[in-house]
XYZ file of C-alpha atoms in Angstrom:
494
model
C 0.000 0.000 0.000
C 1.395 3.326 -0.866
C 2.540 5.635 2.235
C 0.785 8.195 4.105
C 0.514 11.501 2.922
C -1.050 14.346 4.420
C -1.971 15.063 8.448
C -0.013 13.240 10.833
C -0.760 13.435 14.357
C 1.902 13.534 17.002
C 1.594 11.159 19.739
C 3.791 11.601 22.638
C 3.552 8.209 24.537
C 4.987 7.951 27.730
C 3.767 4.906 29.536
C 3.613 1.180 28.611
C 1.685 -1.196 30.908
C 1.696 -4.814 29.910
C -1.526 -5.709 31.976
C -4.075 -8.090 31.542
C -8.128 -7.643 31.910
C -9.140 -10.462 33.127
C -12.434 -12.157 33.138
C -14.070 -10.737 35.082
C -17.227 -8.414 33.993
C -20.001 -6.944 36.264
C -23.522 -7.554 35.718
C -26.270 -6.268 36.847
C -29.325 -7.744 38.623
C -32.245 -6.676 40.555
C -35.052 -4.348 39.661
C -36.682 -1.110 41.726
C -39.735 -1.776 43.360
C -42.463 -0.992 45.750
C -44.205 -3.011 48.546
C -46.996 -2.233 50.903
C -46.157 -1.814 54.590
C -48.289 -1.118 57.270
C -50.845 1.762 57.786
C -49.975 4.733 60.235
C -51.497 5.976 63.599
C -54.006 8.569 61.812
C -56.855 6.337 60.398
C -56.709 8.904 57.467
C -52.915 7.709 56.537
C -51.712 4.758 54.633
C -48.109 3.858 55.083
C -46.290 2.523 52.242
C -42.681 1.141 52.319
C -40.898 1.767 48.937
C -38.318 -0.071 48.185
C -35.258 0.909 45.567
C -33.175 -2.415 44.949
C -29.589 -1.041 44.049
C -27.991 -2.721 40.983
C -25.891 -5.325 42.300
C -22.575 -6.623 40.192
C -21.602 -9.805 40.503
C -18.954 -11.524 38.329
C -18.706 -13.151 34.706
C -15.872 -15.811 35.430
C -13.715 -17.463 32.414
C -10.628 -19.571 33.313
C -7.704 -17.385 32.113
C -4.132 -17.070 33.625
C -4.214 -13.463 35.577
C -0.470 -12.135 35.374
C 1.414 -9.636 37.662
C 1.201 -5.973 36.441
C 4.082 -4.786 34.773
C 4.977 -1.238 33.752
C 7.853 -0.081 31.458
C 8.107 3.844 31.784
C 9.453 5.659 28.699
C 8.793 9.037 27.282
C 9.717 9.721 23.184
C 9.540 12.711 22.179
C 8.835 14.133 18.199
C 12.926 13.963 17.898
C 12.748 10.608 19.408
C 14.791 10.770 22.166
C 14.556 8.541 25.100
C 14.377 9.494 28.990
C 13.204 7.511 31.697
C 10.787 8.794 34.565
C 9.229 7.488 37.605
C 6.260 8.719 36.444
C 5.783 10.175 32.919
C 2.505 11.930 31.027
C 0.979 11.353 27.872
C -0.059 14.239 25.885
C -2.061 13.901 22.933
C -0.888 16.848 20.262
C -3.348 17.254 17.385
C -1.625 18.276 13.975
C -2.418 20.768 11.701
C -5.777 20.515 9.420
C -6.092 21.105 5.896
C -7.031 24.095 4.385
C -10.827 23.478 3.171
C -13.140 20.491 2.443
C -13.482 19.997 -1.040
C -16.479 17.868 -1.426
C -19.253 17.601 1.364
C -21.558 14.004 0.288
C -24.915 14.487 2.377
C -26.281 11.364 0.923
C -24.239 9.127 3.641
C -25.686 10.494 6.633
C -26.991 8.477 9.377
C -29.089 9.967 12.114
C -29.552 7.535 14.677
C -25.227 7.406 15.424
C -24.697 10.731 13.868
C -22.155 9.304 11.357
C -20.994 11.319 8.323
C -18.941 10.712 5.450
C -17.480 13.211 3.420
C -14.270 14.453 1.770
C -11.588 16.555 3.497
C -9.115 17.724 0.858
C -8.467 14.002 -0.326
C -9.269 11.914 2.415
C -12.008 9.851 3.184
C -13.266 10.813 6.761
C -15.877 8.977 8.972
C -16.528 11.456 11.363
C -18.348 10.228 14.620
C -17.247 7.024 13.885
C -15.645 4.508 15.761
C -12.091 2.558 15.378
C -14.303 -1.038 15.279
C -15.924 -2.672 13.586
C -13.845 -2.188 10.612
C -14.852 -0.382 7.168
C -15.126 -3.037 4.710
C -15.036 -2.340 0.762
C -16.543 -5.217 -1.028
C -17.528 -5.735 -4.451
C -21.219 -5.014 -5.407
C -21.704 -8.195 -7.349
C -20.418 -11.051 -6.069
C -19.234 -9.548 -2.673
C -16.822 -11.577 -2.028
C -13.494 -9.575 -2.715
C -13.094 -7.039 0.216
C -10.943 -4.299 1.223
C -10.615 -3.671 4.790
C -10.544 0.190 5.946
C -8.897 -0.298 9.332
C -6.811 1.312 12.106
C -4.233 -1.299 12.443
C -2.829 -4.203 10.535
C -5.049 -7.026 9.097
C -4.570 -9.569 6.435
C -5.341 -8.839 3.245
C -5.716 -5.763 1.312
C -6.242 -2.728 3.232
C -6.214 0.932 3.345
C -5.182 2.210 6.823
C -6.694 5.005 8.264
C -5.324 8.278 9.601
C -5.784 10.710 11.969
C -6.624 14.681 11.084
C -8.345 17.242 13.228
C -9.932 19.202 11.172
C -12.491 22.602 11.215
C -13.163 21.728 14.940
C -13.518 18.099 14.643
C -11.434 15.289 15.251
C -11.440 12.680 12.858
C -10.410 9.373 13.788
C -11.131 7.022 10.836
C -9.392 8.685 7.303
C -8.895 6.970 4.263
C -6.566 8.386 1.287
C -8.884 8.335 -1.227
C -6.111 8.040 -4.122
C -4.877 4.631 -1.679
C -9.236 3.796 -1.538
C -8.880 4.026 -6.193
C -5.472 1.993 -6.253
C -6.805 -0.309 -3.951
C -9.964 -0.992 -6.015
C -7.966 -0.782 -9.545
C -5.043 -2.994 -8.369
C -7.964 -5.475 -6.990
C -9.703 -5.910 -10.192
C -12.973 -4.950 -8.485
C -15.908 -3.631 -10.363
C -18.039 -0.567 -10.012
C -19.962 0.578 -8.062
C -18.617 -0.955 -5.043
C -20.476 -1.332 -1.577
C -19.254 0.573 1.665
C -20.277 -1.627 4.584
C -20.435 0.128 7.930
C -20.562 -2.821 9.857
C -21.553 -1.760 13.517
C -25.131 -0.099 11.969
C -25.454 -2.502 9.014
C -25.160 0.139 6.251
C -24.557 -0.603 2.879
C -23.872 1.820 0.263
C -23.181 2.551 -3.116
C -19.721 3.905 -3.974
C -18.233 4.673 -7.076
C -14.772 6.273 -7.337
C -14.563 8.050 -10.360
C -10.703 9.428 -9.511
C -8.411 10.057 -7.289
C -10.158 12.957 -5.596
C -13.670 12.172 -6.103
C -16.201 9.102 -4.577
C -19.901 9.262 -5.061
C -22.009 7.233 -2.634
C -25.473 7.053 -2.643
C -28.225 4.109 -2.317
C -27.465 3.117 1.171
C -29.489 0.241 2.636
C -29.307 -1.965 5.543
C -27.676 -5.235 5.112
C -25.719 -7.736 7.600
C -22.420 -8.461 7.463
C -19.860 -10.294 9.769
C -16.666 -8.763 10.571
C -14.049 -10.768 12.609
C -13.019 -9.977 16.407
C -10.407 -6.956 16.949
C -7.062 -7.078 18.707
C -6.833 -6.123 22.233
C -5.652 -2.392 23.589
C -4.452 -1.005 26.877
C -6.558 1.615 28.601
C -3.690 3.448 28.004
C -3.620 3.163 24.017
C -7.766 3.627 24.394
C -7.550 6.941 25.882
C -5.020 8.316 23.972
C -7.081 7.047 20.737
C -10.360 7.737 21.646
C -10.920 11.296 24.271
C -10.620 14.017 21.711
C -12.502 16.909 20.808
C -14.953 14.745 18.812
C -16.214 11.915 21.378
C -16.100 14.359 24.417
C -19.117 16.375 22.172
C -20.539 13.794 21.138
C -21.147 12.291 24.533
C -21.789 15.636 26.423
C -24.878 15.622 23.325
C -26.632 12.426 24.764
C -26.020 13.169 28.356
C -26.963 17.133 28.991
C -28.825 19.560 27.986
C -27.396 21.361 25.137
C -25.907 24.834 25.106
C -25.554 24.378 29.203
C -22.605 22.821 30.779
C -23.659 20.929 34.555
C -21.867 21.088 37.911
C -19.459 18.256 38.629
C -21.989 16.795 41.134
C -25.016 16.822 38.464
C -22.939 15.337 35.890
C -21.418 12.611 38.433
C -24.928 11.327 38.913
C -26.110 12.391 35.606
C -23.564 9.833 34.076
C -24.304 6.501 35.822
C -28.155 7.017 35.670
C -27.965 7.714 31.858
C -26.016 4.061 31.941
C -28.559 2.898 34.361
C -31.467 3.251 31.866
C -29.515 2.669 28.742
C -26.523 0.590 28.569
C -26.401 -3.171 28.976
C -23.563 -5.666 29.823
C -22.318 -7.244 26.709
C -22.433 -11.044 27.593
C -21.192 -11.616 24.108
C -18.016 -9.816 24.448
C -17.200 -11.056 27.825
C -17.496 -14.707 26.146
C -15.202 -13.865 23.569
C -12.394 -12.542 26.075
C -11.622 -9.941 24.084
C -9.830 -6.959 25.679
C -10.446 -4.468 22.841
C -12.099 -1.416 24.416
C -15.061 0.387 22.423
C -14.271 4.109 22.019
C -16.955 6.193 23.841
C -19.319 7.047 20.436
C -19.393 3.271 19.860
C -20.182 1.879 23.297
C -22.861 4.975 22.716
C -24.349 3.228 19.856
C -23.876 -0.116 20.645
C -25.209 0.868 24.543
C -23.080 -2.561 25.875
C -19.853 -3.590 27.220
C -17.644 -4.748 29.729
C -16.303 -2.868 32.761
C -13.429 -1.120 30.601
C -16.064 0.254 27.872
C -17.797 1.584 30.731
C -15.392 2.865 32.318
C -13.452 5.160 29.386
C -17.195 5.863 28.455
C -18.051 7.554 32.404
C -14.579 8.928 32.006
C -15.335 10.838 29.041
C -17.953 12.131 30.012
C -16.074 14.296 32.946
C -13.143 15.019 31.211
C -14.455 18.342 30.029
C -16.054 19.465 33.331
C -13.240 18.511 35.623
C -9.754 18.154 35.945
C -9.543 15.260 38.445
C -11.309 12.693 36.289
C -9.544 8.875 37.174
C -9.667 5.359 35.373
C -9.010 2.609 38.301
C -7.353 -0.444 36.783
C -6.880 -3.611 39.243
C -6.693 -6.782 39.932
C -8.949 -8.908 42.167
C -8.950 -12.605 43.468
C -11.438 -12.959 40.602
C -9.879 -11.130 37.611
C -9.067 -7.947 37.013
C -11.982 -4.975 36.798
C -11.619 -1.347 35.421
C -13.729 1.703 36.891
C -13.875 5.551 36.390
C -13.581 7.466 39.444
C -13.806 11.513 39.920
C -13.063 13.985 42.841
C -16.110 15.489 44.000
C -16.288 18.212 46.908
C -13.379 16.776 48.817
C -14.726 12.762 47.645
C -13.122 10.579 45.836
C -15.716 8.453 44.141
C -15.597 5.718 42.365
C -18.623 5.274 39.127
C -18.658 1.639 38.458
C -21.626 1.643 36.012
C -24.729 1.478 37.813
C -25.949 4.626 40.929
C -25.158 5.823 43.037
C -21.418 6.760 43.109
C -19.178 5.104 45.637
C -16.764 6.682 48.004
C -12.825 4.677 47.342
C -12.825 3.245 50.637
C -16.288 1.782 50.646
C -15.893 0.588 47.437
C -12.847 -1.560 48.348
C -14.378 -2.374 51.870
C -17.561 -3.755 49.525
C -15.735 -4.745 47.102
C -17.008 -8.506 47.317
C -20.885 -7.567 47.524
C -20.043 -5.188 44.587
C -18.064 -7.328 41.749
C -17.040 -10.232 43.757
C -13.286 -11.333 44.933
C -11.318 -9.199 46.670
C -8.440 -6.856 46.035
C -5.068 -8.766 45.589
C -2.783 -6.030 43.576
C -2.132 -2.146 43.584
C -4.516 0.386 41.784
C -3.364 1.857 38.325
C -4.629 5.206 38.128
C -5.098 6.670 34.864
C -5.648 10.608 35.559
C -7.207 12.384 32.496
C -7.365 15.831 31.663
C -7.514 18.916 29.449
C -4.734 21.407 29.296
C -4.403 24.017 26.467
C -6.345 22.453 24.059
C -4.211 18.954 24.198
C -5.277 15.776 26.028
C -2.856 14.699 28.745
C -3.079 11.551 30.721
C -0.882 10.381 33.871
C -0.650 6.821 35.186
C 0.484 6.171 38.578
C 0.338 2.885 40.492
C -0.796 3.415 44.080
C -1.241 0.786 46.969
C -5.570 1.306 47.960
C -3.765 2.218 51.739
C -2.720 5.407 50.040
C -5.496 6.475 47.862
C -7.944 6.304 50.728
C -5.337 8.347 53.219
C -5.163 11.088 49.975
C -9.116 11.124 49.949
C -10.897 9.830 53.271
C -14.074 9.265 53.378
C -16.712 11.770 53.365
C -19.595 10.321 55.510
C -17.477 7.313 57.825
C -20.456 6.874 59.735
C -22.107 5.765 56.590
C -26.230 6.466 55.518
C -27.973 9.452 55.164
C -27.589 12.693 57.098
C -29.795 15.655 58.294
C -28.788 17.451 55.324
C -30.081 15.311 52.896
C -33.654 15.651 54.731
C -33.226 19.714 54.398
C -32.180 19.286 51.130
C -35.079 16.898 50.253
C -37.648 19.376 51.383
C -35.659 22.374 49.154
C -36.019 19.888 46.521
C -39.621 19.830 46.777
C -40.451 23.517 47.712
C -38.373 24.342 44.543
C -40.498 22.372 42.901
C -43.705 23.507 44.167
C -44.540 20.517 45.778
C -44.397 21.071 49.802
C -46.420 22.760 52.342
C -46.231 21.405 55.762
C -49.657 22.815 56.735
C -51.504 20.630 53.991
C -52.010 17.509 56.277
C -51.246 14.019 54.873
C -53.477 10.819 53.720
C -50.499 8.654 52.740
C -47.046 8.014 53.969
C -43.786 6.118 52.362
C -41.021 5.113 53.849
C -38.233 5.343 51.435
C -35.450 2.867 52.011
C -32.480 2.039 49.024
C -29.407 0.235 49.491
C -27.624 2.870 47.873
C -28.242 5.368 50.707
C -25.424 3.168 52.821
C -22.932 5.062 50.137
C -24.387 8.555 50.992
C -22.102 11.402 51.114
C -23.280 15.011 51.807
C -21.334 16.094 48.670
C -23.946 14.594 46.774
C -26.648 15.611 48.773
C -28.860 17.730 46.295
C -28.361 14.688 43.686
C -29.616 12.103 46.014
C -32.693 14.434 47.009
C -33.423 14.613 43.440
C -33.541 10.878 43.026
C -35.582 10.057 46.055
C -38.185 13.022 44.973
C -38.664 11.747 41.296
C -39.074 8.448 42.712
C -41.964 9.735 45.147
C -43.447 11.835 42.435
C -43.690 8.886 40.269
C -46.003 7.567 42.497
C -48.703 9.749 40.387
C -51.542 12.530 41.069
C -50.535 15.968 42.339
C -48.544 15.173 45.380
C -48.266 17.940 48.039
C -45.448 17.026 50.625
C -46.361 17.894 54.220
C -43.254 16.205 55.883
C -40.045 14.915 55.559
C -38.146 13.080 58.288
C -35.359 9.859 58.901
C -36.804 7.170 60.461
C -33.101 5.744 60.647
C -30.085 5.967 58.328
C -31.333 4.068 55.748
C -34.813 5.091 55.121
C -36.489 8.605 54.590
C -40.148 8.954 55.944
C -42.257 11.233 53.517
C -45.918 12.171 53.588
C -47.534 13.888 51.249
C -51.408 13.894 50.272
C-alpha cells in the first residue's frame, strides 16, 4: 500500500503497561420496586414502604491465567529521544488541518449514530465514527473480494486510516482516497462498489470516479460479519479515543445542550444515563476480548464490559473537571476497570450502575459489589484537558494510600440531616411542599444505595428520592419529611 501523505498526528507516549483484563465483567441484577407496609397511627394515613433495589454486580468468570502488572516507563519525544521517569505523562498533540473540504456528500448520513462521510481535501473521513468494527469495501456483485478500511494491521488488502483534526472536529477514521482508487484498480474490483459500515449494518453505493472524487449514494441496511479486533491497553484507548470529537458527542446524549452541569449533576447524571440505557455485553465477555469500544461506539452499541464503561463515564467528565480517574486492578477474581472523579473533597468511584461510591467503601464492599477481593495495587489513569491537548498520567498506588489522599466523606455511613433539608428544598423548589396541607399517605423510602451517601452529593440524592416519590402519580403535596433511621427517609404527602 502506498505511504501516508497528508496530516499526521503527534503522539507523545509515555507509559507502557503490559496488563491483563481479566475475566471478570459486572452484571447487573435486581429491579426497583415498591411493597406495601403497614398503615400509620391517623386512620386517614396509609403507610407505604418503597423499596429501591440497588444494581448489584456480581462476576462473569472465564478460566484465564491473571499475570502480575508490569509497567515499562518511557517518554519519546517528536525527535525521538529517550528518557526515563518514575512517572511520565501522555499528551495527545493534534496536527495541523487542511485548508478546506473539497467535497461535502450528504447522501451518507446516518441519524440515529450521527455518522458522516465526506471528503476533506483528499481523504475519506468517517466522522463520529468509531475505530471497530472495521470499514469493509466489497464488491457489489459477487461480494466476495473485500478491502478492509482499518486502524491497524489485518490480512489482506487494506487501506489504513489516519488521523486529522480538522475545522473543529477530530477525525479518527481517514482513508486516502487516491490509496481507496489503487486499492480498487489494483484489486480488479468492479463498479460501483459497496461501503459496509458494519456496527449499523449500512450498505452503500460507492463509485470512485478518480483520485479525488467518490460518489455514494443508495445506502441500505444489510448484515455483514466482521471478525473480532485485537486487544488495547486503557492506556492506548484513551489516547485514541478522548478528543474533541467523542467528548461532544457524549456531552450531546447526556446534557442539555448549550448548558454545561456542575461536577456533582454530571457525576450522577452519568451513571443514571447508563442505568437506563446501557447493557452488559455477555457476548463480548465470552469472547475474552480486551479491545475497548471508544466512547461514540459503546454509545451506539449501549453494551460492554467494565473497561467500555469505564473510558465511556470517564469521558464524560473530562471536560467538566480536571480530576477525572480510570481505576485499573486486579482482584482474586480477575481484574476490573472503573472511572472514578473527585467530587467536593470525595473521591468516588462510578462503576456503572448509581449511586457513586466513596474509594474506601468501594474496596471495603468490594465482594458484595463485583465479587473477589483486592489482591494487587490500583493503576490510576488521571485524564485531563490542558491548552487544548489531552494529557493523561498513570500512577500505580497501593488502595492504603489512595484512601489516606481522599478519606471518606460520611465514615459513619447512611444518610444525614442534610439530605432531609435538602429533600424538602427539593420539593419547595419544585412547588410541591407545604407542611400545613395535612397528609393521607405516607412512604417510607429505604435504598441500598443510601449506605454510600455522602453530603457532597446531597442535592443529587434528594433529586432521586423526589422523582421516585413523584412517580407515584396525582398531584402530590409534601407535608413532611423526616429519617426514620439511616437508611430510610419517611415522607408524607397527600
Amino acid at each position: 500500500m502506498s505511504s501516508m501523505k497528508g496530516v499526521l498526528v503527534a503522539v507523545i507516549l509515555a507509559s507502557l503497561v503490559a496488563y491483563m483484563i481479566g475475566s471478570l465483567y459486572p452484571v447487573p441484577v435486581g429491579i426497583p420496586g415498591i411493597t406495601t407496609g403497614s398503615p400509620g397511627a391517623a386512620a386517614s394515613t396509609v403507610t407505604t414502604t418503597v423499596t429501591e433495589t440497588m444494581w448489584k454486580t456480581t462476576t462473569y468468570t472465564n478460566t484465564l491465567t491473571s499475570i502480575a502488572f508490569q509497567t515499562l516507563v518511557s517518554t519519546t519525544t517528536v525527535t525521538t529521544t529517550l528518557t526515563e521517569y518514575s512517572v511520565s505523562t501522555i499528551i495527545l498533540a493534534e496536527g495541523p488541518g487542511l485548508t478546506r473540504v473539497e467535497v461535502v456528500i450528504p447522501s451518507f448520513r446516518q441519524a440515529d449514530s450521527g455518522g458522516e462521510l465526506m471528503l476533506a481535501g483528499r481523504y475519506l473521513a468517517l466522522r463520529y465514527a468509531s475505530w471497530r468494527p472495521f470499514i469493509a469495501v466489497c464488491e457489489a456483485n459477487t461480494n466476495t473480494t473485500c478491502m478492509y478500511l482499518t486502524p491497524f494491521q489485518v490480512k489482506g488488502p487494506a487501506v489504513y486510516a489516519k488521523l486529522l483534526s480538522y475545522d473543529g472536529f477530530y477525525y479518527t477514521e481517514l482513508y486516502d482516497v487516491a490509496e481507496v482508487v489503487a486499492g480498487i484498480s489494483s484489486m480488479g474490483m468492479a463498479k460501483p462498489i459497496l461501503l459496509f459500515k458494519a456496527a449499523d449494518g449500512w450498505s452503500c453505493s460507492l463509485t470512485a470516479s478518480s483520485q479525488s472524487a467518490v460518489t455514494i449514494a443508495n445506502c441500505s441496511r444489510v448484515s455483514l460479519n466482521v471478525g473480532p479486533a485485537k486487544g488495547m491497553s486503557m492506556i492506548e484507548a484513551v489516547v485514541r479515543y478522548v478528543n474533541s470529537t467523542s467528548i461532544s458527542y457524549v456531552s450531546s446524549i447526556l446534557y442539555q445542550s448549550g448548558s454545561e452541569p456542575s461536577l456533582p449533576n454530571a457525576t450522577w447524571r452519568v451513571l443514571q444515563w447508563l442505568d437506563e440505557n446501557a447493557s452488559y455485553d455477555y457476548d463480548k465477555a465470552a469472547s475474552n476480548s480486551t479491545y475497548i469500544y471508544d466512547p461514540i461506539t459503546f454509545a451506539t452499541l449501549k453494551k460492554g464490559i467494565c473497561t467500555d464503561y469505564a473510558l465511556f463515564t470517564a469521558t464524560a467528565l473530562v471536560n467538566i473537571s480536571w480530576d477525572v480517574y480510570i481505576l485499573v486492578f486486579n482482584t482474586t477474581n480477575g481484574g476490573h476497570a472503573v472511572a472514578g472523579v473527585v467530587v467536593n473533597g470525595g473521591f468516588f468511584i462510578l462503576d456503572q450502575h448509581l449511586p457513586p461510591v466513596e474509594v474506601d467503601d468501594y474496596f471495603r464492599d468490594l465482594e458484595s459489589f463485583i465479587g473477589g477481593s483486592l489482591n494487587s495495587d490500583i493503576f490510576l489513569h488521571r485524564i485531563w484537558l490542558e491548552n487544548g491537548s489531552l494529557r493523561l498520567l498513570m500512577t500505580r498506588v497501593s488502595l492504603g494510600d489512595l484512601a489516606r489522599l481522599y478519606p471518606d466523606t460520611n465514615p459513619a455511613d447512611g444518610l444525614t440531616q442534610a439530605f432531609a433539608s435538602e429533600l424538602v428544598n427539593v420539593f419547595k423548589a419544585l412547588g410541591r411542599y407545604n407542611p400545613g396541607a395535612g397528609s393521607q399517605v405516607c412512604v417510607d423510602f429505604t435504598w441500598p444505595g443510601f449506605k454510600y451517601y455522602s453530603d457532597a452529593l446531597a442535592k443529587q440524592y434528594a433529586v432521586y428520592v423526589a422523582e421516585k416519590v413523584l412517580q407515584q402519580g396525582g398531584s402530590i403535596i409534601v407535608s413532611s419529611v423526616a429519617l426514620t433511621d439511616q437508611y430510610t427517609v419517611h415522607i408524607c404527602y397527600r
